[in-house]
mmCIF file of C-alpha atoms in Angstrom:
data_model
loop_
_atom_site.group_PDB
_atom_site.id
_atom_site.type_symbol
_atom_site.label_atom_id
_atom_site.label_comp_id
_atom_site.label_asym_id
_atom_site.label_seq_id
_atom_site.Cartn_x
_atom_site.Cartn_y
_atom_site.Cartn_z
ATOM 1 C CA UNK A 862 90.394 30.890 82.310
ATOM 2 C CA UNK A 863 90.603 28.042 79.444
ATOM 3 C CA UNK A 864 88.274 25.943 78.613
ATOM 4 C CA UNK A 865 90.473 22.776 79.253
ATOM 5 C CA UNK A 866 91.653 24.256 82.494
ATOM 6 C CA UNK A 867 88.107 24.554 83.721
ATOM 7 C CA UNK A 868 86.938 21.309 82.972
ATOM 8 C CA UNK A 869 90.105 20.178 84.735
ATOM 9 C CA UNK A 870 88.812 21.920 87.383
ATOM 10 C CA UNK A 871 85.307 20.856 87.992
ATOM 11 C CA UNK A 872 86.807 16.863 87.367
ATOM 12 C CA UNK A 873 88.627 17.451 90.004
ATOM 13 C CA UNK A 874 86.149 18.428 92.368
ATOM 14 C CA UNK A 875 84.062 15.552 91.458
ATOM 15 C CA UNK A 876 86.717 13.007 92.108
ATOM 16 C CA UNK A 877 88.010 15.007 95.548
ATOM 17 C CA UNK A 878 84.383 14.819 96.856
ATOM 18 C CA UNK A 879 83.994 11.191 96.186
ATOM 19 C CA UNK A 880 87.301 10.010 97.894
ATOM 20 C CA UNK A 881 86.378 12.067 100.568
ATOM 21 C CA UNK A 882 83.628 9.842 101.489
ATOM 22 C CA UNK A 883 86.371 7.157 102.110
ATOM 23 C CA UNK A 884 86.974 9.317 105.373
ATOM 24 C CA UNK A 885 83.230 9.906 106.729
ATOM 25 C CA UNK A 886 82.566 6.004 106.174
ATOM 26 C CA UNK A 887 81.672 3.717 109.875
ATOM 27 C CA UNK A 888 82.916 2.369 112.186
ATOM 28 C CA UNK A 889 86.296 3.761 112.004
ATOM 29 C CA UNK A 890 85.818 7.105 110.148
ATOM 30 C CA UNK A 891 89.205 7.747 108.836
ATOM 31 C CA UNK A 892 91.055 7.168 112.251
ATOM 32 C CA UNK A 893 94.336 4.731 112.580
ATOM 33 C CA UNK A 894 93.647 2.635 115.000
ATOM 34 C CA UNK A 895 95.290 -0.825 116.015
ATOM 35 C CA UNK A 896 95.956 -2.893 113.270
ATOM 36 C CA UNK A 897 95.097 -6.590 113.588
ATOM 37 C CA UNK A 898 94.611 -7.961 109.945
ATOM 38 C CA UNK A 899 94.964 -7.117 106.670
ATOM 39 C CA UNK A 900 91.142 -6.138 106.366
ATOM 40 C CA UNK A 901 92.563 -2.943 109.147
ATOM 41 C CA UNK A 902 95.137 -2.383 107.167
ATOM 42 C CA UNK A 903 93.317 -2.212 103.942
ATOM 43 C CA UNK A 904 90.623 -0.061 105.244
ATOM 44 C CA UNK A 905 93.103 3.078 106.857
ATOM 45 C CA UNK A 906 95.005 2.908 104.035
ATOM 46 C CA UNK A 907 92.429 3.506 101.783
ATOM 47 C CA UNK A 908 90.518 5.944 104.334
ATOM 48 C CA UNK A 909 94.319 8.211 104.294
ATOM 49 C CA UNK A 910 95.836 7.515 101.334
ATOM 50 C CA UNK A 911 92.683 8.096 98.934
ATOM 51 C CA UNK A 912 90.374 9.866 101.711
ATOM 52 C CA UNK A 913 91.994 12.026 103.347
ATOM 53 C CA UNK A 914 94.955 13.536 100.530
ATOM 54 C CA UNK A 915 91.712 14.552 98.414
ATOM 55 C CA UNK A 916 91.028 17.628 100.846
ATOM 56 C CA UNK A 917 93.919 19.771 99.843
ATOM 57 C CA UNK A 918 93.103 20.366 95.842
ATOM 58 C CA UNK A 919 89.993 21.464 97.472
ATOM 59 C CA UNK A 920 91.771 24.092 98.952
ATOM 60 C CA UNK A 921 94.398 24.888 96.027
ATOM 61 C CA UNK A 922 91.486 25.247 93.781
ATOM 62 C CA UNK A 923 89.458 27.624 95.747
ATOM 63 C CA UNK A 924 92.218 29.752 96.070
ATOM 64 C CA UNK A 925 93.031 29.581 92.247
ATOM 65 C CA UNK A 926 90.137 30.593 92.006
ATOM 66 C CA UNK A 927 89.787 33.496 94.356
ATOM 67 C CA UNK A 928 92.316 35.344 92.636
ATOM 68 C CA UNK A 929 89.962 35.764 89.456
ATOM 69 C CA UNK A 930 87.079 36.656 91.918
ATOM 70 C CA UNK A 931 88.994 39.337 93.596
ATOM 71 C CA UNK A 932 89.570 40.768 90.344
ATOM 72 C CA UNK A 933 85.955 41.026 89.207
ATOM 73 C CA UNK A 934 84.720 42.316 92.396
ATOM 74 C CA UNK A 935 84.979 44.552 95.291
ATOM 75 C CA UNK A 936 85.398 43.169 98.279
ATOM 76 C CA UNK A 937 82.174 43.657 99.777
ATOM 77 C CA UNK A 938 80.244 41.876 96.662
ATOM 78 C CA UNK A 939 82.777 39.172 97.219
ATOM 79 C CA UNK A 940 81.649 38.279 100.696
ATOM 80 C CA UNK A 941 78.469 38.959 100.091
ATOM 81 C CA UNK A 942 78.574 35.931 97.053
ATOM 82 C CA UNK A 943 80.708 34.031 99.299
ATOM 83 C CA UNK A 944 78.083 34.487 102.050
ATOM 84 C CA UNK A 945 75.426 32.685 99.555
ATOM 85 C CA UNK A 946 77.624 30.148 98.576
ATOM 86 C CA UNK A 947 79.254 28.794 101.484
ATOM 87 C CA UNK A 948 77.412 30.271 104.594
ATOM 88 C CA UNK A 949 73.412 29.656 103.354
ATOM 89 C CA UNK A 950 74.138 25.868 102.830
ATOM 90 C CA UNK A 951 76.468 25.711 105.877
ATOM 91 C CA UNK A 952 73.426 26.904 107.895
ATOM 92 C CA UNK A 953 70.435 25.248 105.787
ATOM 93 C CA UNK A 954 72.270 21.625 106.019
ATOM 94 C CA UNK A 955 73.152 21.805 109.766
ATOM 95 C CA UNK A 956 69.713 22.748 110.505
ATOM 96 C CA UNK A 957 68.224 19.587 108.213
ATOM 97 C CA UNK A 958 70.283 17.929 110.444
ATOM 98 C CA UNK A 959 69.296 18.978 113.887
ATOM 99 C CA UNK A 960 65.734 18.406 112.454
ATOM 100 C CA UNK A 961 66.093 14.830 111.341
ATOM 101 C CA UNK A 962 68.120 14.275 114.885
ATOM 102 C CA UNK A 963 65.553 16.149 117.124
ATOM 103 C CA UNK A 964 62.538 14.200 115.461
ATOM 104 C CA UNK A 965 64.235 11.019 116.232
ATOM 105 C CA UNK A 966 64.999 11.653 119.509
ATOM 106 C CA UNK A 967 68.716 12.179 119.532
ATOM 107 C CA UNK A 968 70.456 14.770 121.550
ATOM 108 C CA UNK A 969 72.952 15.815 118.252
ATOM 109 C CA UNK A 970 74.161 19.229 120.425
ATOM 110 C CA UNK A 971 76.188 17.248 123.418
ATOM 111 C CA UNK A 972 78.265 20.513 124.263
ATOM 112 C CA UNK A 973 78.067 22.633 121.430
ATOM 113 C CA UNK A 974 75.211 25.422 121.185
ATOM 114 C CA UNK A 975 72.719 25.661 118.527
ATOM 115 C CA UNK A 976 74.646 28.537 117.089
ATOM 116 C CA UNK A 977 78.177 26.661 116.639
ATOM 117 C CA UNK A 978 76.106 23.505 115.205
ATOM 118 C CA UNK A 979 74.551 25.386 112.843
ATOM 119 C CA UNK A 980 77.465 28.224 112.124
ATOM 120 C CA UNK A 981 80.646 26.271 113.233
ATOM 121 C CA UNK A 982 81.560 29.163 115.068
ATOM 122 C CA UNK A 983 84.564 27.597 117.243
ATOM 123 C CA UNK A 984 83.822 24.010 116.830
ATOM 124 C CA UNK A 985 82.640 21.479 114.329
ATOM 125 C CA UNK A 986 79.441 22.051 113.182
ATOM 126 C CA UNK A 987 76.651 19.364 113.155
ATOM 127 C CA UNK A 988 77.377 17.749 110.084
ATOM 128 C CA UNK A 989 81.020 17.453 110.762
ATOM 129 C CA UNK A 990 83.020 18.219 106.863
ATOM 130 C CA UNK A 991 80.708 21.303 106.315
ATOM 131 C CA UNK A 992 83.645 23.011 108.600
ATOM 132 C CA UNK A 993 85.199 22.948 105.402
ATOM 133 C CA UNK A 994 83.062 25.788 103.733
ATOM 134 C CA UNK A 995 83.337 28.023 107.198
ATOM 135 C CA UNK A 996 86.958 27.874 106.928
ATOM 136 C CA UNK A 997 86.760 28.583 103.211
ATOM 137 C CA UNK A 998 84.936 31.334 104.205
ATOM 138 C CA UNK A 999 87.406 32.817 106.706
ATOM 139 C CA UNK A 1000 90.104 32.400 103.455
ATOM 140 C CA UNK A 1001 88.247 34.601 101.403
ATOM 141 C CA UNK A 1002 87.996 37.191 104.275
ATOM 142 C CA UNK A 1003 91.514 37.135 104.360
ATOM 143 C CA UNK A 1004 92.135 37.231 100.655
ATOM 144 C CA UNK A 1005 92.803 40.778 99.832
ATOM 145 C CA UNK A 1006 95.505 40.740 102.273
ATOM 146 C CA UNK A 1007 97.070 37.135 101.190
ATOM 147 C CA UNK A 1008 97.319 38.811 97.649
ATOM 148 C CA UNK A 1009 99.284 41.344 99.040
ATOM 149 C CA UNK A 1010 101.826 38.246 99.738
ATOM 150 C CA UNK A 1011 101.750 36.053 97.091
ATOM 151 C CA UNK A 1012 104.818 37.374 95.321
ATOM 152 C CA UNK A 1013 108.697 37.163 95.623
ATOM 153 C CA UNK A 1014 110.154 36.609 99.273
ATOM 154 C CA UNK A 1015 106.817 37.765 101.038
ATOM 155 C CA UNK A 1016 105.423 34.400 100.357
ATOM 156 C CA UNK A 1017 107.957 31.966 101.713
ATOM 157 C CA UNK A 1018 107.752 34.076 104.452
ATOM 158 C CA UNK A 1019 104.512 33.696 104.777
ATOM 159 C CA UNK A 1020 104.577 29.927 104.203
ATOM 160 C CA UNK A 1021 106.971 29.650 106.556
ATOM 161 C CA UNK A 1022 104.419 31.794 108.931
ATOM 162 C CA UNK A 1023 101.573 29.653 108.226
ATOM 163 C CA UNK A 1024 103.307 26.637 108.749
ATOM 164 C CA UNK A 1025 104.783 27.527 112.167
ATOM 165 C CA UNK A 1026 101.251 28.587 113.057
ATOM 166 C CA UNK A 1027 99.906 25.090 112.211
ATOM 167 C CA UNK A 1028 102.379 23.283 114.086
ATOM 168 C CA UNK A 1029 102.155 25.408 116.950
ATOM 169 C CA UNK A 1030 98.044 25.670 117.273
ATOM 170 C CA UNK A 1031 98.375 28.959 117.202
ATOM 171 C CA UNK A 1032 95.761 29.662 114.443
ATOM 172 C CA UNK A 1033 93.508 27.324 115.628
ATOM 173 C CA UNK A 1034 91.300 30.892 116.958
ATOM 174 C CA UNK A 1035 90.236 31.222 113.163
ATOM 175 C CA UNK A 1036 90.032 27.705 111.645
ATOM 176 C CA UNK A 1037 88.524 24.133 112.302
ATOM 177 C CA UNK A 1038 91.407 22.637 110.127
ATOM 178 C CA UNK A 1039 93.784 25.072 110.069
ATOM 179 C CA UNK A 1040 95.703 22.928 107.106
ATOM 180 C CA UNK A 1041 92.985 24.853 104.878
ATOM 181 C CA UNK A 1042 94.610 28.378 104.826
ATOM 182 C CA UNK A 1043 98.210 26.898 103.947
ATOM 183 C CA UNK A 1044 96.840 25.111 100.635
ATOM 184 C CA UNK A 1045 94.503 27.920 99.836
ATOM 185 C CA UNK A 1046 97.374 30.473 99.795
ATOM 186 C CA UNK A 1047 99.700 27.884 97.827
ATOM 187 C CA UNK A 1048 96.522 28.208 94.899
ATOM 188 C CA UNK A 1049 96.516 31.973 94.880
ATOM 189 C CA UNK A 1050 100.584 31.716 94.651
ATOM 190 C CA UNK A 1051 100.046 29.677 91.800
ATOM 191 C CA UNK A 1052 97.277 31.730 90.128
ATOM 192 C CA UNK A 1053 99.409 34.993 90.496
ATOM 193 C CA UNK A 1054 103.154 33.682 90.117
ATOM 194 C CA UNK A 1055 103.648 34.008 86.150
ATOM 195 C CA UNK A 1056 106.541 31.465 86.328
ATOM 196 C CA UNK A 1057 104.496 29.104 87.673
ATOM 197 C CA UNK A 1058 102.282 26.889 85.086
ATOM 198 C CA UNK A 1059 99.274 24.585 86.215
ATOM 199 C CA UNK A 1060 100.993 22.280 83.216
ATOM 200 C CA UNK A 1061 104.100 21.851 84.952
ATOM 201 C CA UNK A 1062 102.479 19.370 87.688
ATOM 202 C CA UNK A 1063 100.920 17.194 84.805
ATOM 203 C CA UNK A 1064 104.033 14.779 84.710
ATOM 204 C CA UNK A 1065 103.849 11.022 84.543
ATOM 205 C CA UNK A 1066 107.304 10.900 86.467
ATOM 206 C CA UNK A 1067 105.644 13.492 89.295
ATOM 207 C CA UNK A 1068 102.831 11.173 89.727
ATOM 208 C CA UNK A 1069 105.182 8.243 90.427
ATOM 209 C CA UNK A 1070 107.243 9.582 92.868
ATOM 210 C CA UNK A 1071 104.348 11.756 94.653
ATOM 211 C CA UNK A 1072 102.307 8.261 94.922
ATOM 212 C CA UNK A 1073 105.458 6.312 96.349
ATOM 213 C CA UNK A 1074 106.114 9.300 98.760
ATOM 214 C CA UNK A 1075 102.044 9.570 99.694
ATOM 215 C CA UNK A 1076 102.273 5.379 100.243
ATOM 216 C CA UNK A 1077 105.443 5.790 102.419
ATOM 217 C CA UNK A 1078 104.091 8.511 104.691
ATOM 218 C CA UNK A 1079 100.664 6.978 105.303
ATOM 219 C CA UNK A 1080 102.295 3.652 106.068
ATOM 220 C CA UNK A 1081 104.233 5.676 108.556
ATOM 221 C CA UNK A 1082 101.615 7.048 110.121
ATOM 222 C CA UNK A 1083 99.542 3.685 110.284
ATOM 223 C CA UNK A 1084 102.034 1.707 111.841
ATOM 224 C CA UNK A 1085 104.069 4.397 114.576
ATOM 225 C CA UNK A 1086 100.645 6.018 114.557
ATOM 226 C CA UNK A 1087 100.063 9.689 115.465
ATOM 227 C CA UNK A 1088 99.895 10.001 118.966
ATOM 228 C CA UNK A 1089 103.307 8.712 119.330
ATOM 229 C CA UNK A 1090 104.829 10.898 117.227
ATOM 230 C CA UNK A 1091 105.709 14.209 118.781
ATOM 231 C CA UNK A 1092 102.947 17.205 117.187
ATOM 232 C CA UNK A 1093 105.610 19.067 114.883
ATOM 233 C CA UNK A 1094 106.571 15.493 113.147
ATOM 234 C CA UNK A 1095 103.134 14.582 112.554
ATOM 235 C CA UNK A 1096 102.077 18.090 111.215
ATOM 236 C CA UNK A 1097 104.883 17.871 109.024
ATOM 237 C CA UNK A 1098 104.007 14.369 107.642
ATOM 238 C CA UNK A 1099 100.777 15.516 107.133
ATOM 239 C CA UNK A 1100 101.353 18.574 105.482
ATOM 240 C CA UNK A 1101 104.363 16.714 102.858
ATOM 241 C CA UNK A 1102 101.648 14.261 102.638
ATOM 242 C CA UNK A 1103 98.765 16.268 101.227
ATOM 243 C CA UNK A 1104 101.074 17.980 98.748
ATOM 244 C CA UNK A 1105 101.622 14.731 97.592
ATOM 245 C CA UNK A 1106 97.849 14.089 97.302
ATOM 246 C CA UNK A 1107 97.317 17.076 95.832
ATOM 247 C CA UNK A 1108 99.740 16.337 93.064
ATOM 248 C CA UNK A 1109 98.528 12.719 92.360
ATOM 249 C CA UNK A 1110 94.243 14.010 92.535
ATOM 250 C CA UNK A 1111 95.273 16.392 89.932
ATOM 251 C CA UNK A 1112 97.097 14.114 87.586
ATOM 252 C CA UNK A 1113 93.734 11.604 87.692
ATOM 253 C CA UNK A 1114 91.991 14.850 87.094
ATOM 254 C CA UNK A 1115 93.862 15.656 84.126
ATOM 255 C CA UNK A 1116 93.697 12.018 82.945
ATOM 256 C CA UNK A 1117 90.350 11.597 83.142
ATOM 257 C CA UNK A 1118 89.126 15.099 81.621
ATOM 258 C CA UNK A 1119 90.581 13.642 78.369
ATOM 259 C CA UNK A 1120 89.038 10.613 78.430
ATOM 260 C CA UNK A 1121 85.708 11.219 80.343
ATOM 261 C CA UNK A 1122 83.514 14.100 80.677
ATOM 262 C CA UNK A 1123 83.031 13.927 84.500
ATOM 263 C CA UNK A 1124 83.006 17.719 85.029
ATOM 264 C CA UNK A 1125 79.605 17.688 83.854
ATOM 265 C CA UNK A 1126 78.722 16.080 87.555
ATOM 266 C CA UNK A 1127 80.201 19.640 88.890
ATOM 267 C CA UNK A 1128 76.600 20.770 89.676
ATOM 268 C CA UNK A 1129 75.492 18.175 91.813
ATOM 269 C CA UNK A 1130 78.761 17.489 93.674
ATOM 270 C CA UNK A 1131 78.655 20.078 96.184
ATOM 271 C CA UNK A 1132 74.928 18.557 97.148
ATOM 272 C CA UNK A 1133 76.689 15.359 97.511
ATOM 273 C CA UNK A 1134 79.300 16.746 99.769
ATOM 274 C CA UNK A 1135 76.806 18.620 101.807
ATOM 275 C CA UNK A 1136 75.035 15.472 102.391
ATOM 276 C CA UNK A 1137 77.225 12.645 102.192
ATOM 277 C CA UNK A 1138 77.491 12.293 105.639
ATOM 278 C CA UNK A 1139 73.424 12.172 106.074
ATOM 279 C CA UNK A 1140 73.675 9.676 102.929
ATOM 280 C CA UNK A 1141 75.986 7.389 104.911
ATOM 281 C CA UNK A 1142 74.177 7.156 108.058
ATOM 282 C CA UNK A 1143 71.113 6.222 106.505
ATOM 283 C CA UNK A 1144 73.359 3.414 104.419
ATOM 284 C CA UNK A 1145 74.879 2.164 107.468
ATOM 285 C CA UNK A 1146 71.331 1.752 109.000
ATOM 286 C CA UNK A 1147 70.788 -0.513 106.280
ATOM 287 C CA UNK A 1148 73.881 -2.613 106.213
ATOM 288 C CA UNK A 1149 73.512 -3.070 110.405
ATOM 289 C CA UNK A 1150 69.842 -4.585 109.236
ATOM 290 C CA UNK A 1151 71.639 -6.478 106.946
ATOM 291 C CA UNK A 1152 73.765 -7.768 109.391
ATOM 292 C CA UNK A 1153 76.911 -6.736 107.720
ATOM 293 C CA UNK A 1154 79.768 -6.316 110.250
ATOM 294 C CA UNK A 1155 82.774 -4.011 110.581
ATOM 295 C CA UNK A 1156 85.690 -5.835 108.499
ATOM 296 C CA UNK A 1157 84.058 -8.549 107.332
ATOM 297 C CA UNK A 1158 84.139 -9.030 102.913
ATOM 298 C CA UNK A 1159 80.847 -8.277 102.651
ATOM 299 C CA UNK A 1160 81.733 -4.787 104.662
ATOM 300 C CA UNK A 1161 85.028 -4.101 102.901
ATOM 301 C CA UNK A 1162 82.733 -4.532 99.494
ATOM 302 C CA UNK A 1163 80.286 -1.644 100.715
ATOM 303 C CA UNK A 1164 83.509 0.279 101.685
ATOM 304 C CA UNK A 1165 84.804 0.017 98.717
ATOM 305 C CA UNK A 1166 81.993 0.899 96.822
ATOM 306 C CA UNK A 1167 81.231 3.525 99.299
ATOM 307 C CA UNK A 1168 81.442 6.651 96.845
ATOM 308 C CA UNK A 1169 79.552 5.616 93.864
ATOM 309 C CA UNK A 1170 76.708 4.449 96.247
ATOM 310 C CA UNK A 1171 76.509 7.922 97.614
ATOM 311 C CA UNK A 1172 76.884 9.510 94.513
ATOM 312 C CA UNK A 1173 73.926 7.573 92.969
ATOM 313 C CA UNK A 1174 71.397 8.228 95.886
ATOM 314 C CA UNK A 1175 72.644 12.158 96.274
ATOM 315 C CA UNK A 1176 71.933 11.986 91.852
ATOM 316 C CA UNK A 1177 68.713 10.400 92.432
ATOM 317 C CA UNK A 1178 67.513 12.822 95.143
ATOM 318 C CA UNK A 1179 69.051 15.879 94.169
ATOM 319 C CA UNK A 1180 67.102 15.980 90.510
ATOM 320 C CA UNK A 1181 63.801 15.435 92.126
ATOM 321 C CA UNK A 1182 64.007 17.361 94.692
ATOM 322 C CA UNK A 1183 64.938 20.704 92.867
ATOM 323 C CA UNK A 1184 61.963 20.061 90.368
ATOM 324 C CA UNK A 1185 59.595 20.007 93.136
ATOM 325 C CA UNK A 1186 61.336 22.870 95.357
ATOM 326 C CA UNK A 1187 63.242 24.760 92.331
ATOM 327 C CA UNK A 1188 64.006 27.449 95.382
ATOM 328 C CA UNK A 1189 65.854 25.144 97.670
ATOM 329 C CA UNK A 1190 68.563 25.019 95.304
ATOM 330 C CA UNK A 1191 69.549 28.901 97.208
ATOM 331 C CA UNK A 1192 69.850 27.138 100.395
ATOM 332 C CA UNK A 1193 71.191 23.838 99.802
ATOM 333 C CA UNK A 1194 73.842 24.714 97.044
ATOM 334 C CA UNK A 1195 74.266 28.043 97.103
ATOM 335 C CA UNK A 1196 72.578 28.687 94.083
ATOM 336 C CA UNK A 1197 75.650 26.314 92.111
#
């Protein structure tokens, strides 16, 4: 892979974790609800627009990037990495987080076992976005076939398959999200499809329309909201939608590699997305003492500032913490 491309790669993944936070942030988490002011408004906008269209570059990217993996190693040493770097801090997280809820007195299983909080088995596990590195997980499982697709006519058709699936909950057996597998194929097709160059969605002009498209949708879904809108319409607004995030979040990415050297943050992002959500909990304890309300300025502020806050406090406890326990870096990043 080249240089430029990499660092591309890992600016990316900073700025996709980061405006995923947007999503995870209380009272209203990323949901549409009723809008009664422009302080609603502002906040689900920002929550789907920004939050929520970060997620599928995720994907894209891992399965760029599988495609190089599957050609260094057999399929068994594959899983086997895979295992270490998405299952071990699956597990290890979870279970800080059953610990920090059983010492405070919480009941965090409700009606999910101790194996599907900590494993995600056929539910969301106890720290809710980690779902994304089971269902990861479950791509890479599947990637030896996928390849097998990823040329000519066998991958529309297998678009076309995965789609149907996703608007039909049929594949809902084998993923959380089951958005995941449609994005992570579209990253292999575009790893092993030599007519197809990562340059050609760096345009100014793509951006543009992408953005005004992303804007429309969103605003769509905001103000007819989802439940009204009949499953196969909303899945497809979704899906349209997050190519069009996926577009714009790699544009920035490209943008910003040439001015900025964020990739070097590519180390410590995955802690931040493994504890992010532990991050904001403990931040939202806080602001309640402060007596900061839902939609107020002063909230909208701390919204809005949101990501860099939990960047700086994952930074400042993820250095420390690794001195002191150098071997906790297995469990909690997968030895990243």
């Amino acid at each position: 892979m080249k240089n430029s491309l990499s660092k591309k790669i890992s600016t990316a993944r900073v700025i996709c974790i980061l405006s995923l936070i947007y999503v995870h942030f209380p009272p209203l988490y990323g949901e549409i609800t009723d809008v009664n002011n422009f302080k609603d408004y502002f906040i689900m906008l920002i929550s789907n627009l920004i939050g929520r269209s970060s997620v599928p570059l995720l994907s894209i990217v891992s399965g760029y990037l599988i495609v190089t993996s599957i050609s260094k190693y057999k399929y068994t040493k594959l899983l086997r990495n895979k295992t270490l770097t998405l299952l071990v801090p699956l597990v290890a997280w979870n279970f800080l987080s059953l610990t920090k809820d059983s010492l405070l007195g919480t009941s965090p299983l409700e009606d999910k076992n101790v194996l599907n909080y900590l494993l995600s088995i056929y539910d969301t596990p106890g720290i809710l976005p980690l779902y994304f590195l089971r269902d990861i997980f479950v791509c890479v499982t599947l990637s030896f076939l996928l390849l097998r697709l990823t040329s000519g006519i066998k991958s529309i058709v297998t678009f076309i398959l995965l789609i149907t699936l996703s608007i039909s909950n049929l594949n809902n057996y084998l993923f959380i999200n089951d958005k995941i597998i449609i994005f992570f194929f579209l990253g292999m097709v575009i790893a092993k499809n030599k007519n197809i160059y990562v340059e050609q969605f760096e345009s100014q002009l793509l951006f543009t329309v992408s953005l005004i498209l992303l804007i429309v949708s969103t605003n769509l879904l905001i103000f007819i909201k989802p439940e009204n809108l009949p499953d196969e319409v909303q899945t497809i607004i979704s899906l349209t939608s997050r190519v069009f995030g996926a577009i714009i979040f790699w544009n920035i990415a490209c943008f910003l590699t040439k001015k900025f050297n964020i990739g070097k943050y590519s180390s410590v992002i995955f802690f931040t997305f493994c504890s992010h959500t532990l991050i904001i909990s403990f931040i939202w304890i806080i602001a309640k003492k402060l007596h900061i309300e839902p939609m107020t300025y002063s909230y909208v502020t701390l919204f809005i500032i949101s990501p860099i806050l939990v960047f700086i406090i994952s930074l400042m406890i993820y250095k420390p913490f690794l001195r002191i326990f150098p071997k906790a870096q297995i469990l909690l990043t997968g030895k990243r």
